[in-house]
Short mmCIF file of C-alpha atoms in Angstrom, two decimals:
data_model
loop_
_atom_site.label_atom_id
_atom_site.label_comp_id
_atom_site.label_asym_id
_atom_site.label_seq_id
_atom_site.Cartn_x
_atom_site.Cartn_y
_atom_site.Cartn_z
CA LEU A 1 48.99 22.37 55.56
CA ASP A 2 52.11 23.55 53.77
CA PRO A 3 52.52 21.42 50.62
CA GLU A 4 56.09 20.55 51.64
CA LYS A 5 54.67 18.84 54.72
CA LEU A 6 52.10 16.65 53.01
CA ASN A 7 54.48 13.67 53.18
CA ASP A 8 55.21 14.20 56.88
CA ALA A 9 52.87 11.74 58.66
CA ASP A 10 53.10 13.60 61.99
CA GLU A 11 52.29 16.92 60.38
CA VAL A 12 49.31 15.37 58.56
CA GLN A 13 48.06 13.81 61.77
CA ASP A 14 48.42 17.10 63.65
CA LYS A 15 46.45 18.93 60.96
CA ILE A 16 43.72 16.27 61.03
CA ALA A 17 43.53 16.59 64.82
CA THR A 18 43.21 20.37 64.46
CA ILE A 19 40.41 19.95 61.90
CA GLU A 20 38.58 17.54 64.25
CA LYS A 21 38.74 20.10 67.08
CA GLU A 22 37.75 23.09 64.98
CA PHE A 23 34.88 21.69 62.96
CA ASP A 24 31.59 20.33 64.31
CA LEU A 25 30.83 18.54 61.06
CA ILE A 26 32.84 17.39 58.08
CA MET A 27 30.48 16.40 55.28
CA VAL A 28 31.46 13.59 52.89
CA SER A 29 30.19 13.99 49.29
CA GLU A 30 29.75 10.22 48.71
CA ARG A 31 27.64 10.12 51.88
CA PHE A 32 25.79 13.36 51.28
CA LEU A 33 22.42 12.21 52.60
CA GLU A 34 23.96 11.01 55.85
CA SER A 35 25.95 14.24 56.07
CA LYS A 36 22.75 16.25 55.55
CA ILE A 37 21.07 14.32 58.38
CA LEU A 38 23.79 15.55 60.70
CA LEU A 39 23.74 19.10 59.25
CA THR A 40 19.97 19.40 59.85
CA GLU A 41 20.45 18.24 63.38
CA LEU A 42 23.43 20.53 64.04
CA LEU A 43 21.79 23.68 62.57
CA GLY A 44 18.18 22.93 63.38
CA LEU A 45 17.19 22.97 59.73
CA SER A 46 13.94 21.64 58.33
CA PRO A 47 14.26 19.19 55.43
CA SER A 48 13.07 21.87 53.02
CA ASP A 49 15.75 24.22 54.35
CA ALA A 50 18.38 21.56 53.66
CA ALA A 51 17.04 20.64 50.22
CA CYS A 52 19.55 20.88 47.44
CA LEU A 53 20.39 20.02 43.86
CA LYS A 54 23.44 18.16 42.59
CA LEU A 55 25.12 21.29 41.29
CA ASN A 56 28.65 20.88 39.95
CA SER A 57 28.16 17.18 39.38
CA ARG A 58 29.72 15.90 36.20
CA ASN A 59 27.34 15.43 33.30
CA SER A 60 26.83 11.96 31.82
CA ALA A 61 29.42 12.56 29.09
CA SER A 62 32.20 13.55 31.57
CA ARG A 63 32.53 10.57 33.81
CA PRO A 64 35.55 8.63 32.70
CA GLY A 65 36.46 5.66 34.82
CA LEU A 66 39.91 5.26 36.39
CA ASN A 67 41.78 2.05 35.93
CA THR A 68 43.24 0.28 38.98
CA GLU A 69 46.77 1.45 38.32
CA THR A 70 45.72 5.11 38.16
CA GLN A 71 43.70 4.71 41.37
CA GLU A 72 46.73 3.22 43.11
CA LEU A 73 49.00 6.03 41.94
CA LEU A 74 46.49 8.66 43.07
CA ALA A 75 46.23 6.96 46.49
CA ILE A 76 50.00 7.35 46.89
CA TRP A 77 50.16 10.87 45.54
CA LEU A 78 47.15 12.01 47.60
CA ALA A 79 47.99 10.06 50.76
CA ALA A 80 47.27 13.02 53.10
CA ASP A 81 43.92 13.63 51.41
CA TYR A 82 43.01 9.95 51.69
CA GLU A 83 43.97 10.06 55.36
CA LEU A 84 41.61 13.01 56.00
CA TYR A 85 38.89 11.43 53.91
CA ASN A 86 39.08 8.16 55.88
CA LYS A 87 39.12 10.07 59.14
CA ALA A 88 36.07 12.18 58.07
CA ASN A 89 34.19 8.98 57.32
CA SER A 90 34.99 7.62 60.73
CA TRP A 91 33.81 10.88 62.38
CA LEU A 92 30.61 10.61 60.35
CA ASP A 93 30.07 7.01 61.45
CA ALA A 94 30.62 7.91 65.08
CA LYS A 95 28.11 10.79 64.99
CA LEU A 96 25.52 8.70 63.15
CA GLU A 97 25.88 5.86 65.61
CA LYS A 98 24.90 8.18 68.43
CA MET A 99 21.60 9.13 66.72
CA ASP A 100 18.32 7.28 67.16
CA SER A 101 17.87 4.85 64.23
CA GLU A 102 14.19 5.59 63.83
CA TYR A 103 14.87 9.37 63.69
CA LYS A 104 17.64 8.83 61.11
CA SER A 105 15.32 6.87 58.88
CA GLU A 106 12.51 9.40 59.26
CA ILE A 107 14.66 12.44 58.54
CA SER A 108 16.39 10.59 55.64
CA VAL A 109 13.02 10.04 53.89
CA LYS A 110 12.00 13.66 54.57
CA LEU A 111 15.30 14.98 53.18
CA GLU A 112 14.97 12.80 50.03
CA VAL A 113 11.39 14.04 49.50
CA ALA A 114 12.49 17.66 49.96
CA ASP A 115 15.30 17.22 47.40
CA LYS A 116 12.85 15.67 44.91
CA ASP A 117 10.33 18.44 45.47
CA LEU A 118 13.01 21.05 44.81
CA ALA A 119 14.18 19.15 41.67
CA LYS A 120 10.59 19.23 40.37
CA SER A 121 10.68 22.99 40.39
CA CYS A 122 13.89 23.08 38.30
CA GLU A 123 15.10 22.11 34.87
CA LEU A 124 18.29 20.05 34.53
CA HIS A 125 20.78 21.07 31.82
CA GLN A 126 23.60 18.70 30.83
CA ASP A 127 25.86 21.59 29.80
CA GLY A 128 25.84 24.03 32.69
CA SER A 129 28.23 26.44 30.89
CA MET A 130 25.52 27.22 28.34
CA LEU A 131 23.27 28.75 31.03
CA CYS A 132 23.25 32.51 31.43
CA GLY A 133 23.40 34.91 34.33
CA ASP A 134 23.09 33.57 37.84
CA PHE A 135 22.72 29.98 36.63
CA GLY A 136 25.79 29.65 34.37
CA MET A 137 28.29 27.04 35.50
CA TRP A 138 32.06 27.26 35.08
CA THR A 139 32.52 24.36 32.63
CA SER A 140 30.62 22.32 30.05
CA ARG A 141 31.48 19.16 32.01
CA VAL A 142 29.01 19.86 34.81
CA VAL A 143 25.23 20.02 34.89
CA GLY A 144 23.35 23.11 35.77
CA PHE A 145 19.80 23.96 36.74
CA THR A 146 17.30 26.74 36.06
CA PRO A 147 13.98 27.33 37.86
CA THR A 148 11.06 25.94 35.88
CA GLU A 149 9.14 28.79 34.30
CA GLY A 150 6.40 29.92 36.61
CA LEU A 151 8.10 28.41 39.66
CA GLU A 152 10.74 31.10 40.23
CA GLU A 153 10.56 31.30 44.05
CA GLU A 154 13.60 32.85 45.72
CA ASN A 155 14.67 29.57 47.33
CA THR A 156 14.50 27.79 43.99
CA LYS A 157 16.54 30.53 42.33
CA LEU A 158 19.20 30.25 45.08
CA ALA A 159 19.28 26.45 44.77
CA CYS A 160 19.86 26.69 40.99
CA MET A 161 22.50 29.44 41.22
CA GLY A 162 25.99 28.70 40.07
CA GLU A 163 28.52 28.53 42.90
CA LEU A 164 30.58 31.49 41.73
CA GLN A 165 27.51 33.62 41.42
CA PHE A 166 26.28 32.44 44.83
CA ILE A 167 29.61 33.38 46.43
CA ASP A 168 29.51 36.83 44.81
CA MET A 169 25.93 37.36 46.07
CA LEU A 170 26.90 36.19 49.60
CA ARG A 171 29.94 38.52 49.70
CA SER A 172 27.81 41.39 48.57
CA LYS A 173 25.25 40.72 51.33
CA GLN A 174 28.06 40.41 53.90
CA GLN A 175 29.54 43.74 52.74
CA GLU A 176 26.16 45.41 53.09
CA LYS A 177 25.81 44.17 56.65
CA CYS A 178 29.33 45.17 57.46
CA PHE A 179 28.89 48.71 56.13
CA ALA A 180 25.56 49.04 57.88
CA MET A 181 27.27 48.22 61.19
CA ASN A 182 29.83 51.04 60.78
#
């Protein structure tokens, strides 16, 4: 949405309607486990395929609280974002309500176990920017991970990889496939 149109309620609603039509799933970070339940269902992933680490999460020293006044100002300034966020939560609720409760509970436990198993094969670093190579993060304010020595399986390496490095690797693989097709 063009930034000049962010205060136009009709334009915002039209964009949200377009997003709802074009995307099968909008994941919500504060509801990541519930989002992953829907992702595994949508893509037919196993819990271990969907296992992940909390990359790019702020480290313990970088989590300042926001006072009420600041929160209210942000809500006004980011009204369109809040609108999309609230709508995404309602879409998430609607999709989850359609699922069998027992299945949701079962897959939730399996996803949590898979995440913990993955985390056991990695080392957490409070300053992700101090990591080298594929595991270096973009700022000292976020955590990073490295595979535990001796447990350097490909999936573990990929899970620990910094997002910028992962994007570069993905682009490289896409280019290879593209060139191979020509």
